[in-house]
C-alpha atoms as one frame of an Amber mdcrd trajectory, in Angstrom:
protein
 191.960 113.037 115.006 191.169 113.833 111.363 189.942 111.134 109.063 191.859
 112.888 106.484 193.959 111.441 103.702 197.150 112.299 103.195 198.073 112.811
  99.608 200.197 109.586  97.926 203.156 110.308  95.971 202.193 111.651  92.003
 200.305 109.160  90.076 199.919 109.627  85.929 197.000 107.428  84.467 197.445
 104.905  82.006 195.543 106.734  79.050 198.178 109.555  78.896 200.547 109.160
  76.230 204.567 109.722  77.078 204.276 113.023  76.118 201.528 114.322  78.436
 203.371 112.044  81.079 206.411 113.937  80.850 204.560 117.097  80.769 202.525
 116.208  84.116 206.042 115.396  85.628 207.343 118.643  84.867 204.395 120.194
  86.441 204.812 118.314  89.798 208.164 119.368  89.860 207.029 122.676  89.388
 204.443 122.350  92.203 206.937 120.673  94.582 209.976 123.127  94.386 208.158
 126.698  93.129 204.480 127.024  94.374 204.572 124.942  97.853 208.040 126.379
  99.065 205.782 130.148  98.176 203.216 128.849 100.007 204.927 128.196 103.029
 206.511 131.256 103.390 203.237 132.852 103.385 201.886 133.162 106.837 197.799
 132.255 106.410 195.146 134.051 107.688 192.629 131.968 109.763 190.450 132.011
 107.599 192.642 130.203 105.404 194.135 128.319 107.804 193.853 124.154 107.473
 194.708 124.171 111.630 192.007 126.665 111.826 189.395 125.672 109.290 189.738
 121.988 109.873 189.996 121.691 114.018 187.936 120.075 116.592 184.321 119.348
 115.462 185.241 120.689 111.752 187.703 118.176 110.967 186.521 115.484 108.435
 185.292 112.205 108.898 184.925 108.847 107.183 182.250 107.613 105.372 179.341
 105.637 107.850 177.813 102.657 105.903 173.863 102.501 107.217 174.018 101.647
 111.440 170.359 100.505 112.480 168.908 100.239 115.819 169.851 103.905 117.197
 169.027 104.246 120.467 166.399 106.848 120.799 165.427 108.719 124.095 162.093
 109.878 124.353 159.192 109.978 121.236 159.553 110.464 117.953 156.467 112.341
 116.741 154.892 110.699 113.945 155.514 113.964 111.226 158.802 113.151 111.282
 158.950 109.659 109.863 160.961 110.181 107.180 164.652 111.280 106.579 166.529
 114.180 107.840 169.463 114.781 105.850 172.572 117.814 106.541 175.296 118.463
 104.037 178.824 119.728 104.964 182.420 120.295 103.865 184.067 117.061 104.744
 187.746 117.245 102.430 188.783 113.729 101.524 192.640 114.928 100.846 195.193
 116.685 103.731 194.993 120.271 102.268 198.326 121.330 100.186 198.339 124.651
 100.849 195.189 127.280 102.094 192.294 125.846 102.949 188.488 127.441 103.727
 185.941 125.352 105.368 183.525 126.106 102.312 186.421 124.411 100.099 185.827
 121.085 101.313 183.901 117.820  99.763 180.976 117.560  99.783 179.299 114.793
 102.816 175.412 114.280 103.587 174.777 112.971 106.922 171.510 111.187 106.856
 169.238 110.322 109.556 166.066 107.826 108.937 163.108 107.783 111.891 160.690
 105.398 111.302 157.577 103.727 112.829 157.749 102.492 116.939 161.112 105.224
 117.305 163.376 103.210 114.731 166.235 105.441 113.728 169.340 104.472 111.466
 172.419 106.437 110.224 174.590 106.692 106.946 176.848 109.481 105.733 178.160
 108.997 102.397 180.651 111.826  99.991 178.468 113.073  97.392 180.866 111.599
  93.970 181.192 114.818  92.498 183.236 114.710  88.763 186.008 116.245  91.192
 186.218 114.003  94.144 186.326 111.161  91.501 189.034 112.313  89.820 191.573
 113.245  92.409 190.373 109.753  94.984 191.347 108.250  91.251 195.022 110.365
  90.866 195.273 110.114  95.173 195.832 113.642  96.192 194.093 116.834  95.939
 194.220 118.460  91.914 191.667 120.749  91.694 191.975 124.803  92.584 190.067
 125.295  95.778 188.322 128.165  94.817 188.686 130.263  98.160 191.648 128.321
 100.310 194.380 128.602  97.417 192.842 131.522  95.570 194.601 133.954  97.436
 197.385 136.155  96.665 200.411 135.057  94.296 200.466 131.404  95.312 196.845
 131.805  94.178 197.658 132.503  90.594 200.673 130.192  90.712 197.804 127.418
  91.875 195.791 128.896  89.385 198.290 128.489  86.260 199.002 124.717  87.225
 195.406 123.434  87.466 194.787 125.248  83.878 197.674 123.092  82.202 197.470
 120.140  83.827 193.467 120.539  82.302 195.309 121.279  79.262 196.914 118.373
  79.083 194.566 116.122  79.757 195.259 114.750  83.312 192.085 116.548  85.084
 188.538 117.035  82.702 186.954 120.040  84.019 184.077 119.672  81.405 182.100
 118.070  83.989 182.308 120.594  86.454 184.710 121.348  89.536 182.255 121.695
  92.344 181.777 120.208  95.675 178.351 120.107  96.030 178.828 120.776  99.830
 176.503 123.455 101.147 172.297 123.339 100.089 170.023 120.390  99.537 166.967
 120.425  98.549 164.068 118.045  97.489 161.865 118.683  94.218 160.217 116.786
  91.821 161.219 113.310  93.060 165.040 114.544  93.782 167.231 115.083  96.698
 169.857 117.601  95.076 173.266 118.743  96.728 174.593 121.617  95.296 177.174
 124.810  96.218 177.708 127.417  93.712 180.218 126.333  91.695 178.478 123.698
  89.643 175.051 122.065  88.435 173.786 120.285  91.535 174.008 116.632  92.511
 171.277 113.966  92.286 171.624 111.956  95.510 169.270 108.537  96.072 168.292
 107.907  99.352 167.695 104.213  99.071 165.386 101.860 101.072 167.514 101.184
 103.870 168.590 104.658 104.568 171.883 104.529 102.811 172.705 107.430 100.391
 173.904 106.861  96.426 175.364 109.548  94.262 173.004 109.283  91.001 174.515
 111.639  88.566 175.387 115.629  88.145 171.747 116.875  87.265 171.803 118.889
  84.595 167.281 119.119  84.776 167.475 116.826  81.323 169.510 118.928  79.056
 167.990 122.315  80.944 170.705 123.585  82.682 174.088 124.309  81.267 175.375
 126.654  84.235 176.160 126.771  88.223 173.097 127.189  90.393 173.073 128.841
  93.902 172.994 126.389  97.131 169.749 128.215  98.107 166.832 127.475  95.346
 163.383 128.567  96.766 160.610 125.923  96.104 157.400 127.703  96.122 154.989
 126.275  98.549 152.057 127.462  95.918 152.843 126.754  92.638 155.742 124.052
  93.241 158.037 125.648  91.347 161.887 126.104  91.969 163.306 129.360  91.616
 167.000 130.148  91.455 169.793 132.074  90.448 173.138 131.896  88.648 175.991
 133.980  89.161 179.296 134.355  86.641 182.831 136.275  88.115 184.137 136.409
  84.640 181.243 136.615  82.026 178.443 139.179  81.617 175.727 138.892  82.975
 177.361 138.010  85.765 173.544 136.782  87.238 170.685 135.036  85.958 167.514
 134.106  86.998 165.251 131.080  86.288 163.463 128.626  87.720 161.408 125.043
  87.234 157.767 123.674  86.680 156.619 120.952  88.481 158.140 118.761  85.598
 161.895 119.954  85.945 161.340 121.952  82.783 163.174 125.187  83.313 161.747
 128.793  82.358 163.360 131.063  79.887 167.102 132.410  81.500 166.371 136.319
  82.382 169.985 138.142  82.423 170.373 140.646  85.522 172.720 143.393  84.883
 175.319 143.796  87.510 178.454 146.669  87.850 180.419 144.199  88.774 180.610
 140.373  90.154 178.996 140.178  92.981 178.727 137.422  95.593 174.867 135.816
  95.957 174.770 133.448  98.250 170.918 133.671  98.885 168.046 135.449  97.930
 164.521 135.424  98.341 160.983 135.011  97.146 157.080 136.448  97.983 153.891
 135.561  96.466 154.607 137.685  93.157 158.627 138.506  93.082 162.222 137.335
  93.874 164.074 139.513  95.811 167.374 139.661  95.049 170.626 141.202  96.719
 173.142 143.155  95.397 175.245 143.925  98.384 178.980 144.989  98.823 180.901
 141.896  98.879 182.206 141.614  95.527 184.621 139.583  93.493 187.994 141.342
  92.313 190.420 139.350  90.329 192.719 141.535  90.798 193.351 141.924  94.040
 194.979 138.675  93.987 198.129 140.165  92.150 198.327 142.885  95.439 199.007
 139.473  97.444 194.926 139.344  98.751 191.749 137.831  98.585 189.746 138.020
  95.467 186.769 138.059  97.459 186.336 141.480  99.352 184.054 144.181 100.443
 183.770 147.540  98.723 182.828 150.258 100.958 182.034 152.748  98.096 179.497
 150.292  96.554 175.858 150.996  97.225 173.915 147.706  98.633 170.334 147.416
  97.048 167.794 144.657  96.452 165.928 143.850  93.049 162.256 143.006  92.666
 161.799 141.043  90.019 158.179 140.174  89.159 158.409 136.489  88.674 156.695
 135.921  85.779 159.179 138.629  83.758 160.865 136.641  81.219 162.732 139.871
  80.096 163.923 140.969  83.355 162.941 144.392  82.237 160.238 145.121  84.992
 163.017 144.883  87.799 162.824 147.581  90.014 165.733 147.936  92.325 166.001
 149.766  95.984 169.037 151.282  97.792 169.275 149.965 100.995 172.408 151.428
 102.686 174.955 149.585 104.713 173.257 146.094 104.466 174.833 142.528 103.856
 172.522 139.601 104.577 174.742 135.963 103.991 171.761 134.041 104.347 167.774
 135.930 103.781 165.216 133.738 106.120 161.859 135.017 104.660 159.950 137.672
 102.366 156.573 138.751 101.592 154.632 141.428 100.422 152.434 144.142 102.884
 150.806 148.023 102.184 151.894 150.626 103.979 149.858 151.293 107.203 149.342
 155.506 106.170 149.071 155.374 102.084 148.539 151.896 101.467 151.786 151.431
  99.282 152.654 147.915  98.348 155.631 146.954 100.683 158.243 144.389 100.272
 159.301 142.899 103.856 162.585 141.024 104.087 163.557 139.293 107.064 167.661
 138.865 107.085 170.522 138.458 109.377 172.852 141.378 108.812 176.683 140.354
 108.871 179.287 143.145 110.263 182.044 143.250 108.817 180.277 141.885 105.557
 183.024 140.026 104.456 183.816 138.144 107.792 183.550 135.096 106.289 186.313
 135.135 104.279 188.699 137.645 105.628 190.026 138.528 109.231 188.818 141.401
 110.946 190.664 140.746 114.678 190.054 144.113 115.416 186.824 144.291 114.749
 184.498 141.716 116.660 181.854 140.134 114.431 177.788 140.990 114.421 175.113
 139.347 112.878 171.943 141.184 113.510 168.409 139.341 112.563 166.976 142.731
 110.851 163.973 143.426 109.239 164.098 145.387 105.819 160.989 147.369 104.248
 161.116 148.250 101.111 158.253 150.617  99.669 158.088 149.980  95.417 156.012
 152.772  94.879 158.277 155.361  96.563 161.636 153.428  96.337 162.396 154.193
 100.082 163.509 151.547 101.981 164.800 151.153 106.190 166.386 148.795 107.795
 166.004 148.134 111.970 167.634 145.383 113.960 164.751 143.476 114.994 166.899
 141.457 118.048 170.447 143.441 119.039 173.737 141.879 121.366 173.296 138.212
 120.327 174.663 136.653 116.842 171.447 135.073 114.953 172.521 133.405 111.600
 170.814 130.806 109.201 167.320 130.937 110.328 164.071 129.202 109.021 160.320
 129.364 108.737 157.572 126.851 108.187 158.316 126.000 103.979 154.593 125.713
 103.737 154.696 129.368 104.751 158.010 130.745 102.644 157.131 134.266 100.866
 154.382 134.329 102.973 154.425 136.725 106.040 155.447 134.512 109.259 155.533
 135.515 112.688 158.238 133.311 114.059 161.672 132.380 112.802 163.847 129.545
 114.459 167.413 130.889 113.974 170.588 129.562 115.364 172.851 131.178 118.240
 175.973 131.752 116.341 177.612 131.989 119.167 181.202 131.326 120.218 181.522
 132.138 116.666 181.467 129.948 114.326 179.825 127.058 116.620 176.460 127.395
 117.731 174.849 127.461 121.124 172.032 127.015 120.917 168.381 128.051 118.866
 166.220 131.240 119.235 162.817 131.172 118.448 162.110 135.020 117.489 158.363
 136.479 118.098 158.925 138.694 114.406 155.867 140.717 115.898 157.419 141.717
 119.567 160.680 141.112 119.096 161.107 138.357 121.994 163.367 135.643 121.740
 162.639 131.910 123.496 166.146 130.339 123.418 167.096 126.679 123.932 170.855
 126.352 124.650 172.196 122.739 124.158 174.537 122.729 127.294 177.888 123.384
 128.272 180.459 122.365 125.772 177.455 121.657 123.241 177.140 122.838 119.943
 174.668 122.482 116.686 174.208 124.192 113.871 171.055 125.393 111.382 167.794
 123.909 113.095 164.961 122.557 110.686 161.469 123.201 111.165 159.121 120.247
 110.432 155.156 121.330 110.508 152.721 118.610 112.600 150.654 119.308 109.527
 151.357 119.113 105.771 149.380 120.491 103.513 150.134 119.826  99.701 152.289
 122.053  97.463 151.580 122.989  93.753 147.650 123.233  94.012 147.956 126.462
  91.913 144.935 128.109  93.480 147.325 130.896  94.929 146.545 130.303  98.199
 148.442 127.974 100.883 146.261 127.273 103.669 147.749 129.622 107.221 148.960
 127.045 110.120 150.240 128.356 113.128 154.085 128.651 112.236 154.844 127.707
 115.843 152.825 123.959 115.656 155.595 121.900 114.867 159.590 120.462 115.573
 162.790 121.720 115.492 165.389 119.322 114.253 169.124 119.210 114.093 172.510
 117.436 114.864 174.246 118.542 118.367 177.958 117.405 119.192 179.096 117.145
 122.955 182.726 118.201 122.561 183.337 117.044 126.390 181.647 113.962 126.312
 183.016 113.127 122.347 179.220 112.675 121.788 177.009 113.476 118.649 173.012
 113.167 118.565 170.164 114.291 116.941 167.763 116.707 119.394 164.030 117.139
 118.326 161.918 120.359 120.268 158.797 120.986 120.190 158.552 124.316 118.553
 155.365 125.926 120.784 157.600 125.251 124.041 160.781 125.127 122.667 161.407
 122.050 125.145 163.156 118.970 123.586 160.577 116.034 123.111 163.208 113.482
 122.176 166.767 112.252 120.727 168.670 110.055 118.707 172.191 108.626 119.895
 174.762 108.604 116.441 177.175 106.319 116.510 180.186 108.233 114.853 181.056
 111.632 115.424 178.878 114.032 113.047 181.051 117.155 111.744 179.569 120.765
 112.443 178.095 121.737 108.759 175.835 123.664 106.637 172.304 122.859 105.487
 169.787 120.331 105.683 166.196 119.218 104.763 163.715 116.827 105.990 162.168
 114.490 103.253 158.988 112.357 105.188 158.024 109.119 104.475 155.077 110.008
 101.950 157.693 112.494  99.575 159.854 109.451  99.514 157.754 106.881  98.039
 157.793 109.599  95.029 161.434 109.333  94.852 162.572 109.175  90.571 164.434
 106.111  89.905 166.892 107.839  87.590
């Protein structure tokens, strides 16, 4: 069953004075007898759908103090002694109304191997300004940005989170994110982060338990949402990332961070319209960005839909934007028809085998219909095609070719000591029954081949992580990061037995593609998003604050 709370009966705090009081009354009373009766009479689409979005293996979970003394079948290989850590959508409140599994709270399962095959467990909420406030108040209070954003209830929900900010019973000054989808580890920080909102500093401390820190704002460098997929640069150490804005022009930006945390000059990237950038990309000398044809329209919500949606008569193109352009002027940007990528795995930069034209390769997974994510298509059954696009800057041509057809590949990954470098393998996982995953393919970039490893019947994981046997150091700033052999290391991820009510952790060796080991968990792990592996040596670097 859910470990789900169910929303107490309306609390007012202590600091409002009688007349906010009576003005938060008057809004529950609005919400009880206007905007959930509306709801209910509107039939939800599944993706929208709590019974959908929040069944079997995606239903929440409690909080798991740290449980030592894992039992752990097989070896651990010594690279990865350190901790392994997923995020995921884990709501702490029973849904009011519509609910998408990207609107949950934000939970990090963590996983600690150590020396002679110790392993412990902890998952722990991330305290975002949001999950504070309503766990304070008891029941859910903040607009979930996708779930209730729909249609007329949508702008009813919409009105009544805007006055009850007015008056003072929510403070959306410190952000309403969840801080459920990317993590990732730079300059002495584990950060948690979805789009919505700065990211979250998160302290892994020494006995594997995990502490929400603060909302990281760099020191006073960032003042807007970041992207859940920064790109740390395995050569200079820097991280790159983007910004996007559905109201305000620009509605993207681009900037990234020194070694330091001290963030670059904000370059403003001119866009028709709000678009939806969920990932990008970066080689040696650019970041590739996508402007596809999933788009966000206000007001489609007043015609009863979703806000988000794709655009058919909207060309999808990619911008190269030379990193070093603090003026965003040398951007160059390429049509390439008919293509929407959720996540981008890799890039880098080639010439042209006849006239030696610089090349920009990007290595995607093509989704079909684009906006599957967030509205039905029953008719149409979903793809997701692991493609390979070529862009030639010089010419401004650009293809696109399916590099493996007839099975769903989605969030894939590379060796990070090898990102914007050209790879030849990406580990990718089998998104299929759709939305669980099967299983992980291994994809020879070169031939096309695919090595899969399916977990078993009634057994299903989610993004793999690919741990090198060898690390080499990032941020030497000689330009160059030593070439390994992007098949010599482990694949890493959490599995759930749905028969068996099980959840471990399965380690391959990524050469064979043959598990070398196994942790048992003691509590059920949710299916989630992303994860990261942080090894022993990055966490004695850990900052304190």
């Amino acid at each position: 069953m859910p470990e789900i709370v169910i929303p107490t009966k309306p609390y007012h705090p202590s600091h409002l004075n009688p007349l906010q009081k009576l003005a938060a009354a008057v809004l529950d009373k609005l919400e009880a007898s206007v905007i959930e009766p509306l709801e209910k009479k509107q039939k939800l689409p599944k993706t929208i759908d709590p019974a959908v979005q929040i069944s079997g293996n995606f239903a929440p979970v409690r909080e798991c103090p740290v449980q030592h003394g894992l039992e752990v079948l097989g070896q651990i290989p010594d690279c990865l002694r350190g901790v392994y850590v997923r995020n995921g959508a884990n709501p702490m409140f029973t849904p009011l109304g519509g609910h998408h599994l990207f609107d949950g709270d934000g939970m990090i399962h963590a996983l600690t191997l150590g020396v002679g095959n110790k392993a412990s467990y902890s998952c722990r909420y991330t305290r975002t300004s949001r999950l504070n406030q309503e766990a304070k108040l008891g029941r859910p209070m903040f607009l979930k940005p996708i779930g209730e954003l729909h249609g007329h209830s949508g702008l009813a929900r919409l009105g009544l989170f805007l006055a009850r900010a007015a008056i003072g019973l929510v403070d959306h000054s410190q952000g309403t994110g969840v801080a459920n989808a990317g993590l990732v580890y730079f300059n002495g920080r584990l950060l948690a982060m979805s789009e919505d909102d700065l990211p979250y500093n998160v302290k892994i401390k020494g006995d594997g338990d995990l502490e929400t820190i603060r909302r990281f704002d760099f020191n006073g460098g960032l003042d807007r949402p970041m992207i859940a997929h920064p790109k740390v640069d395995p050569v200079t150490g820097e991280l790159h990332a983007l910004s996007y804005d559905v109201v305000n022009k620009p509605h993207l930006k681009y900037y990234k961070f020194d070694t330091c945390g001290r963030k670059s000059r904000e370059v403003g990237i001119t866009l028709e319209q709000p678009t939806m950038v969920h990932d990008f990309a970066i080689t040696e000398n650019y970041a590739v960005i996508p402007d596809q044809q999933v788009v966000f329209k206000l007001s489609e919500m007043v015609k009863g839909r979703s806000p988000v949606i794709y655009d058919p008569e909207k060309m999808s193109r990619f911008g190269i934007l030379p990193k070093n352009d603090e003026e965003g002027l040398g951007i160059q940007w390429i049509n390439v028809p008919g293509c929407f990528c959720f996540h981008l795995c890799n890039a880098w930069e080639e010439t042209s085998d006849d006239l030696g034209d610089p090349i920009i390769v990007v290595i995607g997974s093509c989704m079909n219909p684009p906006d599957s994510v967030f509205n039905d298509h029953n008719a149409e059954p979903l793809r997701v095609e692991l493609s390979e696009i070529r862009m030639n800057t010089r010419s401004g041509e650009s293809s696109c070719r399916v590099i493996v057809s007839g099975l769903n590949l989605e969030v894939g990954v590379v060796n990070k000591q090898l990102l914007g470098q050209k790879t030849k393998y990406l580990y990718m996982a089998i998104a299929e029954p759709w939305p669980k995953c099967s299983g992980i393919a291994k994809v020879d970039l070169e031939t096309g081949s695919v090595t899969k490893y399916i977990y078993g019947a009634c057994q299903f994981g989610g993004e793999p992580f690919y741990v090198p046997k060898w690390s080499s150091s990032m941020g030497n700033n000689n330009g160059v990061v030593q070439q390994e052999d992007d098949d010599e290391g482990y694949l890493m991820g959490f599995v759930r037995d749905e028969r068996e009510e099980k959840s471990e952790m399965v380690i391959l060796d990524a050469s064979s593609m043959k598990q070398v080991g196994s942790v048992r968990l003691p509590d059920r792990v949710p299916y989630g998003f992303h994860g990261t592996f942080i090894s022993e040596q990055d966490l004695k670097e850990q900052a304190l604050s």
